[in-house]
Coordinates of C-alpha atoms and ligand atoms in Angstrom, one line a residue:
X1 CA 0.0 0.0 0.0
X2 CA 1.2 3.5 -0.8
X3 CA 1.8 6.1 1.9
X4 CA -0.9 8.6 2.7
X5 CA -0.3 11.8 0.8
X6 CA 0.0 15.3 2.2
X7 CA 0.1 18.6 0.3
X8 CA 1.7 21.4 2.2
X9 CA 0.8 25.0 1.2
X10 CA 2.9 27.3 3.4
X11 CA 1.4 30.5 1.9
X12 CA 2.5 33.9 3.1
X13 CA 3.9 35.8 6.1
X14 CA 4.8 33.4 8.9
X15 CA 3.2 30.5 7.0
X16 CA 6.5 29.2 5.6
X17 CA 8.2 29.4 9.0
X18 CA 5.6 27.5 10.9
X19 CA 5.2 24.9 8.2
X20 CA 8.9 24.2 8.3
X21 CA 8.4 23.1 12.0
X22 CA 5.5 20.9 10.9
X23 CA 7.9 19.3 8.5
X24 CA 10.2 18.4 11.4
X25 CA 7.3 16.6 13.1
X26 CA 6.4 14.8 9.9
X27 CA 10.1 13.7 9.6
X28 CA 10.1 12.5 13.2
X29 CA 7.1 10.3 12.6
X30 CA 8.9 8.7 9.6
X31 CA 12.2 8.1 11.2
X32 CA 11.0 7.3 14.8
X33 CA 7.6 5.7 14.3
X34 CA 7.8 4.3 10.8
X35 CA 4.8 6.4 9.8
X36 CA 5.6 7.8 6.4
X37 CA 3.6 10.3 4.3
X38 CA 4.2 11.3 0.7
X39 CA 4.7 15.0 1.1
X40 CA 4.5 17.6 -1.7
X41 CA 4.5 21.3 -1.5
X42 CA 3.0 24.1 -3.6
X43 CA 2.0 27.8 -3.5
X44 CA -1.1 29.5 -2.3
X45 CA -2.1 33.1 -1.6
X46 CA 0.2 36.0 -2.3
X47 CA 3.1 33.6 -2.9
X48 CA 1.1 32.0 -5.7
X49 CA 0.0 35.3 -7.1
X50 CA 3.6 36.5 -7.4
X51 CA 4.4 33.5 -9.6
X52 CA 1.1 32.7 -11.4
X53 CA -0.9 35.9 -11.2
X54 CA -3.6 34.0 -9.2
X55 CA -3.8 33.0 -5.5
X56 CA -4.4 29.4 -6.4
X57 CA -3.3 27.9 -9.7
X58 CA -5.6 25.3 -11.3
X59 CA -2.8 22.7 -11.0
X60 CA -2.6 23.3 -7.3
X61 CA -6.3 23.0 -6.9
X62 CA -6.1 19.6 -8.7
X63 CA -3.4 18.4 -6.4
X64 CA -5.4 19.5 -3.3
X65 CA -8.3 17.4 -4.6
X66 CA -6.1 14.4 -5.1
X67 CA -4.2 14.1 -1.8
X68 CA -5.4 12.7 1.5
X69 CA -5.0 15.9 3.4
X70 CA -3.9 19.5 2.8
X71 CA -1.8 21.4 5.4
X72 CA -2.0 25.1 5.0
X73 CA 0.1 27.9 6.7
X74 CA -1.5 31.3 6.2
X75 CA -2.4 33.7 3.4
X76 CA -2.3 37.5 2.9
X77 CA -0.2 40.5 3.7
X78 CA -0.1 44.3 3.1
X79 CA 1.8 43.8 -0.1
X80 CA -1.4 42.5 -1.7
X81 CA -3.8 45.0 -0.1
X82 CA -4.4 46.9 -3.4
X83 CA -4.9 43.9 -5.6
X84 CA -8.2 43.4 -7.3
X85 CA -10.6 41.5 -5.0
X86 CA -10.8 38.5 -7.3
X87 CA -7.0 37.8 -7.0
X88 CA -6.5 38.7 -3.3
X89 CA -4.6 36.0 -1.4
X90 CA -7.7 35.1 0.7
X91 CA -9.5 34.1 -2.5
X92 CA -7.1 31.2 -2.8
X93 CA -8.1 29.8 0.6
X94 CA -11.8 30.4 -0.1
X95 CA -11.5 28.5 -3.4
X96 CA -9.9 25.5 -1.7
X97 CA -12.7 25.5 1.0
X98 CA -15.5 25.8 -1.6
X99 CA -14.2 23.4 -4.3
X100 CA -13.2 20.7 -1.8
X101 CA -16.6 21.3 -0.2
X102 CA -15.1 21.5 3.3
X103 CA -18.3 22.4 5.1
X104 CA -17.4 21.5 8.7
X105 CA -14.6 23.7 10.2
X106 CA -13.6 22.3 13.6
X107 CA -11.9 25.0 15.8
X108 CA -11.1 23.6 19.3
X109 CA -10.3 26.1 22.0
X110 CA -8.4 24.4 24.7
X111 CA -6.6 26.1 27.6
X112 CA -3.3 24.4 28.5
X113 CA -2.7 24.5 32.2
X114 CA 0.7 26.1 31.8
X115 CA -0.9 29.0 29.9
X116 CA -4.0 29.7 32.1
X117 CA -2.3 32.9 33.3
X118 CA -1.9 34.2 29.7
X119 CA -5.6 34.7 29.1
X120 CA -6.9 38.2 29.5
X121 CA -9.7 36.6 31.5
X122 CA -9.3 35.4 35.1
X123 CA -7.6 32.0 35.6
X124 CA -10.6 30.2 37.0
X125 CA -12.7 31.3 34.0
X126 CA -10.3 29.6 31.5
X127 CA -8.4 26.9 33.4
X128 CA -9.3 23.5 31.9
X129 CA -11.4 25.0 29.1
X130 CA -12.1 22.6 26.3
X131 CA -14.7 23.7 23.8
X132 CA -15.1 22.9 20.1
X133 CA -16.5 25.5 17.6
X134 CA -18.0 23.9 14.5
X135 CA -18.1 26.7 11.9
X136 CA -20.0 26.2 8.6
X137 CA -17.4 26.9 6.0
X138 CA -18.7 26.7 2.4
X139 CA -21.8 28.9 2.3
X140 CA -23.5 31.8 4.0
X141 CA -22.5 35.4 3.5
X142 CA -19.0 34.4 2.4
X143 CA -20.3 33.0 -0.9
X144 CA -23.9 34.2 -1.3
X145 CA -25.1 35.9 -4.4
X146 CA -25.8 38.7 -5.3
X147 CA -22.6 40.3 -4.1
X148 CA -20.6 43.3 -5.3
X149 CA -20.3 47.0 -5.2
X150 CA -23.0 48.6 -7.5
X151 CA -24.0 52.1 -8.5
X152 CA -27.4 53.1 -7.2
X153 CA -28.6 56.6 -8.0
X154 CA -25.6 58.8 -7.3
X155 CA -23.9 56.6 -4.8
X156 CA -22.4 53.1 -4.5
X157 CA -23.9 50.3 -2.6
X158 CA -22.1 47.3 -1.3
X159 CA -24.0 44.0 -1.2
X160 CA -23.4 40.6 0.3
X161 CA -26.0 37.9 0.7
X162 CA -26.5 35.5 3.6
X163 CA -28.0 32.3 2.1
X164 CA -28.3 28.9 3.6
X165 CA -30.2 25.8 2.3
X166 CA -31.7 23.3 4.6
X167 CA -29.2 20.6 3.5
X168 CA -26.2 22.9 4.2
X169 CA -27.5 23.5 7.7
X170 CA -28.4 19.9 8.3
X171 CA -25.0 18.5 7.3
X172 CA -23.0 20.8 9.6
X173 CA -25.4 20.2 12.4
X174 CA -24.8 16.5 12.0
X175 CA -21.0 17.1 12.3
X176 CA -21.6 19.0 15.5
X177 CA -23.9 16.3 17.0
X178 CA -21.5 13.5 16.1
X179 CA -18.6 15.4 17.7
X180 CA -20.6 16.1 20.8
X181 CA -21.3 12.4 21.3
X182 CA -17.6 11.8 21.6
X183 CA -17.1 14.7 24.1
X184 CA -19.5 16.3 26.6
X185 CA -22.7 15.5 24.6
X186 CA -23.8 19.1 24.4
X187 CA -24.4 21.3 21.4
X188 CA -25.2 25.0 21.5
X189 CA -26.4 26.4 18.1
X190 CA -25.8 30.1 17.5
X191 CA -27.6 32.4 15.0
X192 CA -29.6 35.6 14.9
X193 CA -33.1 34.2 14.5
X194 CA -34.4 37.4 16.1
X195 CA -33.4 39.5 13.0
X196 CA -32.5 37.1 10.1
X197 CA -34.7 34.7 8.2
X198 CA -31.6 32.6 7.5
X199 CA -31.3 32.4 11.3
X200 CA -34.9 31.2 11.7
X201 CA -34.2 28.5 9.2
X202 CA -30.9 27.6 10.9
X203 CA -32.7 27.1 14.2
X204 CA -35.5 25.1 12.7
X205 CA -33.2 22.7 10.8
X206 CA -30.9 22.2 13.8
X207 CA -33.9 21.4 15.9
X208 CA -35.3 18.9 13.4
X209 CA -32.0 17.1 12.9
X210 CA -31.7 16.9 16.7
X211 CA -35.2 15.5 17.2
X212 CA -34.9 13.0 14.4
X213 CA -31.3 11.7 14.8
X214 CA -29.7 12.9 18.0
X215 CA -32.2 13.2 20.8
X216 CA -29.6 11.8 23.2
X217 CA -27.5 15.0 22.8
X218 CA -28.4 18.1 24.9
X219 CA -29.2 20.9 22.5
X220 CA -29.6 24.6 23.3
X221 CA -29.9 27.7 21.1
X222 CA -28.4 31.2 21.6
X223 CA -28.4 34.4 19.6
X224 CA -24.8 34.9 18.4
X225 CA -24.3 38.2 20.1
X226 CA -25.4 36.7 23.5
X227 CA -23.1 33.8 22.6
X228 CA -20.2 36.1 22.3
X229 CA -21.0 37.6 25.7
X230 CA -21.3 34.1 27.3
X231 CA -18.0 33.0 25.7
X232 CA -16.3 35.8 27.6
X233 CA -18.4 35.5 30.8
X234 CA -18.2 31.7 31.5
X235 CA -16.9 29.7 28.5
X236 CA -16.9 26.4 30.3
X237 CA -20.7 26.2 30.0
X238 CA -20.1 25.2 26.4
X239 CA -19.1 21.9 24.8
X240 CA -19.7 22.1 21.1
X241 CA -20.9 25.3 19.5
X242 CA -22.3 25.1 15.9
X243 CA -22.7 28.3 13.9
X244 CA -22.6 29.8 10.4
X245 CA -19.6 30.9 8.4
X246 CA -19.5 34.6 9.5
X247 CA -20.5 34.2 13.2
X248 CA -18.1 31.3 13.3
X249 CA -15.2 33.4 12.0
X250 CA -15.9 36.0 14.8
X251 CA -16.7 33.6 17.7
X252 CA -13.6 31.4 17.0
X253 CA -11.3 34.4 17.2
X254 CA -12.8 35.3 20.5
X255 CA -12.6 31.8 21.8
X256 CA -9.0 31.5 20.6
X257 CA -8.0 34.5 22.7
X258 CA -9.6 32.9 25.8
X259 CA -6.8 30.3 25.6
X260 CA -4.0 33.0 25.9
X261 CA -2.7 33.3 22.4
X262 CA -4.0 33.0 18.8
X263 CA -0.7 31.3 18.2
X264 CA -2.0 28.1 19.9
X265 CA -5.2 27.3 18.0
X266 CA -5.4 24.6 15.3
X267 CA -8.3 23.9 12.9
X268 CA -9.6 21.1 10.7
X269 CA -11.9 21.7 7.7
X270 CA -13.6 18.5 6.7
X271 CA -15.9 17.5 3.8
X272 CA -17.5 14.4 2.7
X273 CA -15.7 11.0 2.6
X274 CA -13.6 10.3 -0.5
X275 CA -13.5 6.9 -2.2
X276 CA -10.9 5.7 0.3
X277 CA -13.2 6.5 3.2
X278 CA -11.2 9.5 4.4
X279 CA -12.9 12.9 4.5
X280 CA -11.7 15.6 2.2
X281 CA -9.6 17.6 4.6
X282 CA -7.6 20.8 5.1
X283 CA -5.8 21.6 8.3
X284 CA -4.6 25.1 9.2
X285 CA -3.9 27.3 12.2
X286 CA -6.6 29.8 13.1
X287 CA -4.1 32.6 13.2
X288 CA -3.3 34.6 10.1
X289 CA 0.0 35.5 8.2
X290 CA 1.2 38.0 10.9
X291 CA 3.2 40.1 8.4
X292 CA 4.5 42.3 11.2
X293 CA 6.7 39.4 12.6
X294 CA 7.2 37.4 9.4
X295 CA 10.7 36.2 8.7
X296 CA 12.0 37.0 12.2
X297 CA 11.8 33.5 13.8
X298 CA 9.3 34.9 16.3
X299 CA 6.2 33.0 15.2
X300 CA 4.6 30.3 17.4
X301 CA 4.5 27.1 15.4
X302 CA 2.2 25.3 17.9
X303 CA -1.1 26.1 16.1
X304 CA 0.2 24.5 12.9
X305 CA 1.7 21.6 14.8
X306 CA -1.5 21.0 16.6
X307 CA -3.3 21.2 13.2
X308 CA -1.1 18.3 12.1
X309 CA -2.2 16.4 15.3
X310 CA -5.8 17.0 14.1
X311 CA -4.8 15.5 10.7
X312 CA -3.5 12.4 12.5
X313 CA -6.8 12.1 14.3
X314 CA -9.4 13.0 11.7
X315 CA -7.8 12.0 8.4
X316 CA -5.6 9.1 9.4
X317 CA -7.4 7.5 12.4
X318 CA -4.2 7.7 14.5
X319 CA -5.8 9.1 17.7
X320 CA -3.0 7.7 19.9
X321 CA -0.3 9.5 17.8
X322 CA -2.4 12.7 17.9
X323 CA -2.5 12.3 21.7
X324 CA 1.3 11.8 21.8
X325 CA 1.9 15.0 19.8
X326 CA -0.6 17.0 21.9
X327 CA 1.1 15.7 25.1
X328 CA 4.5 16.7 23.7
X329 CA 3.3 20.2 23.1
X330 CA 1.8 20.3 26.6
X331 CA 5.0 19.0 28.1
X332 CA 7.1 21.7 26.4
X333 CA 4.8 24.4 27.6
X334 CA 5.0 22.8 31.1
X335 CA 8.8 23.1 30.9
X336 CA 8.3 26.9 30.4
X337 CA 9.4 27.0 26.8
X338 CA 7.8 30.1 25.3
X339 CA 7.7 31.8 22.0
X340 CA 7.5 35.6 22.0
X341 CA 3.6 35.6 21.8
X342 CA 3.6 33.8 25.2
X343 CA 5.7 36.2 27.3
X344 CA 4.7 37.8 30.6
X345 CA 6.3 35.6 33.2
X346 CA 9.4 37.0 35.0
X347 CA 12.7 36.1 33.6
X348 CA 11.6 34.1 30.6
X349 CA 13.5 34.6 27.4
X350 CA 11.6 33.7 24.3
X351 CA 12.7 30.8 22.0
X352 CA 12.6 31.1 18.3
X353 CA 10.1 29.3 16.0
X354 CA 12.8 26.7 15.2
X355 CA 13.7 26.2 18.8
X356 CA 10.1 25.6 19.7
X357 CA 9.8 23.0 16.9
X358 CA 13.0 21.3 18.1
X359 CA 11.8 21.2 21.7
X360 CA 8.6 19.5 20.6
X361 CA 10.5 17.0 18.6
X362 CA 12.7 16.3 21.6
X363 CA 9.6 15.7 23.8
X364 CA 8.3 13.3 21.1
X365 CA 11.5 11.3 21.3
X366 CA 11.3 11.3 25.1
X367 CA 7.8 9.7 24.8
X368 CA 9.1 6.5 23.2
Ligands
IPM401 C1 -10.2 32.4 9.1 C2 -9.7 33.7 8.3 C3 -10.3 33.6 6.9 C4 -11.8 33.7 7.0 C5 -9.7 34.7 6.0 C6 -8.2 34.6 5.9 C7 -10.3 34.5 4.6 O1 -10.1 34.8 9.0 O2 -9.9 31.3 8.6 O3 -10.8 32.6 10.1 O4 -12.3 34.8 7.1 O5 -12.4 32.7 7.0
MG402 MG1 -11.0 34.4 10.9

C-alpha cells in the first residue's frame, strides 16, 4: 500500500516558518515511528499570485483534490492590499474550501494548564477550558449571491447575501452532534433568529435534525451576540458550538483568545468522505499570516503543529499518535518554553520558531 499523501501549502507571512516546523514533526514520525507520508509542496495566496498571477493555480487545486490531506500555513499581507478583490490571497483559501466542499470547520479552544495565566480573563474562568466550535465553511455570506459594489442613483452600494439551504445547515449540524457524542454530549447552536430569516431556518433545521437523529445529545440555542458575551463570561458552559460561516469566524477568534494566544489554535476543515473513506480535509492554524513578525523567527508554530495532530486524528485515524503529539506540546509548555507571543512571566527569554519545533521533537522522542 502506498503512503498517505499530504500537500503542504505554506502561503504567506509566517506561513513558511511555521510549516517548516510541521515538516520536522512529519520527519520525526517517519524516522522514529515508521509512519511515512508522501509530502508535496505548492504555492497559495500572495506567494502563488507572485508566480502565477492567481492566488491558487488550477494545477494546485487539482493536487489538493487528489491528496489525502492539505496542510496550509497562512495567506495574505499588506503587499497585496491593493490587488483586485478577485485575486487577493484570501481568494485562494476560499476557493480551496469551496471546491473541496469543506463544510465543517472544527476549531477547538483548549486552555493548556501552563498557559492559564496568559488569558486576558481570570484564571478560574479559563483553566481546563475545552470547547469545540464547529463553523459552517462553504456557504452563508462568504459566498452568497448577489454580491458586489454597485451604482445606485448617485452613490455606490455594497451588497453581500446571507444564504443557507436546509441541507447545508443539516450536514454541519450532524457534524456537531457527532462530535458532541464523543465529548461532553452538548451542542449550543448560535444564529440571529431574532433578526435574520436565515437564522430562523438555521434554528428550525438544527432542531429537526436533533429530534430525528440525535435526541440523546443536549441541544440549546443562543443568539450569536449573546453567545459572544457568554463566551467571555463563562466559556466552560459550552461543549460544542455550531454556527454559520461569519459568526463562526468571529466567535472562533474570540474563543481563541480565551486560551491565551491566537498562536495556539489549530483547525480542521472537513468535507464528505472520499473513495478511500477518508474525509476531504484541510488543516490550518486559526491565526493569520502576521506580516509584522514574518521572517524573524518569532512566530509560534504550535497552532500549525496541533493542526497536524488533528490531521493524524481526523484523516488518518491515528488518535493515539495525535495524543502523543498534543502531550509533547503540553510537556514543552509545562517546561516553560515560550515563543514571543507567550511572554509575561518573570525572567523568561523567548525561544525562536525553530527552537520551539526542536523542543517538541525532543519531547516526542522522550515519549518513546
Ligand atoms: C479564518 C480567516 C479567513 C476567514 C480569511 C483569511 C479569509 O479569518 O480562517 O478565520 O475569514 O475565514
Ligand atoms: Mg478568521
